[in-house]
Tab-separated table of C-alpha atoms in Angstrom:
chain	number	residue	atom	x	y	z
H	260	MET	CA	-144.587	-87.676	-162.396
H	261	VAL	CA	-143.885	-88.200	-159.006
H	262	GLY	CA	-143.619	-85.534	-156.363
H	263	LEU	CA	-142.739	-85.554	-152.698
H	264	TRP	CA	-145.139	-83.352	-150.167
H	265	ARG	CA	-145.415	-82.963	-146.596
H	266	ALA	CA	-148.460	-82.214	-144.781
H	267	ARG	CA	-150.060	-82.520	-141.260
H	268	ASP	CA	-152.826	-84.754	-142.335
H	269	PRO	CA	-154.579	-86.282	-145.473
H	270	GLY	CA	-157.137	-83.426	-145.748
H	271	GLU	CA	-154.134	-80.709	-145.859
H	272	LEU	CA	-152.487	-82.809	-148.455
H	273	MET	CA	-155.472	-82.772	-150.775
H	274	ALA	CA	-155.906	-78.968	-150.352
H	275	ILE	CA	-152.479	-78.690	-151.254
H	276	LEU	CA	-152.778	-80.847	-154.409
H	277	GLU	CA	-156.187	-79.389	-155.482
H	278	SER	CA	-154.854	-75.806	-155.526
H	279	LEU	CA	-152.254	-76.610	-158.382
H	280	PRO	CA	-152.874	-75.182	-161.521
H	281	LEU	CA	-153.539	-78.275	-163.650
H	282	SER	CA	-155.424	-80.369	-160.625
H	283	GLY	CA	-158.533	-80.583	-162.672
H	284	TRP	CA	-156.673	-82.884	-165.216
H	285	MET	CA	-154.238	-84.451	-162.794
H	286	THR	CA	-154.995	-88.093	-161.450
H	287	ILE	CA	-153.807	-88.041	-157.774
H	288	GLU	CA	-152.916	-91.134	-155.786
H	289	THR	CA	-151.242	-90.654	-152.487
H	290	THR	CA	-148.783	-93.116	-150.337
H	291	PRO	CA	-148.254	-92.225	-146.651
H	292	LEU	CA	-144.726	-92.524	-145.793
H	293	SER	CA	-143.035	-92.909	-142.411
H	294	PRO	CA	-139.663	-92.362	-141.129
H	295	HIS	CA	-137.141	-95.162	-141.262
H	296	PRO	CA	-136.192	-96.394	-137.617
H	297	ASN	CA	-132.324	-96.003	-138.380
H	298	ASP	CA	-132.777	-92.447	-139.774
H	299	PRO	CA	-130.019	-90.885	-137.896
H	300	ILE	CA	-131.773	-87.694	-137.682
H	301	ARG	CA	-134.506	-89.119	-135.633
H	302	SER	CA	-131.882	-89.927	-132.875
H	303	ARG	CA	-131.102	-86.331	-132.268
């Protein structure tokens, strides 16, 4: 399963994910993402 979550820092993200009902049975791996330099929304 793949999910897309936004958080201010890794600690906040882990707190969010650990609050999920089935977090005890989940294997969680995170990959930090960054905006693409050509993203038109960034130029606004």
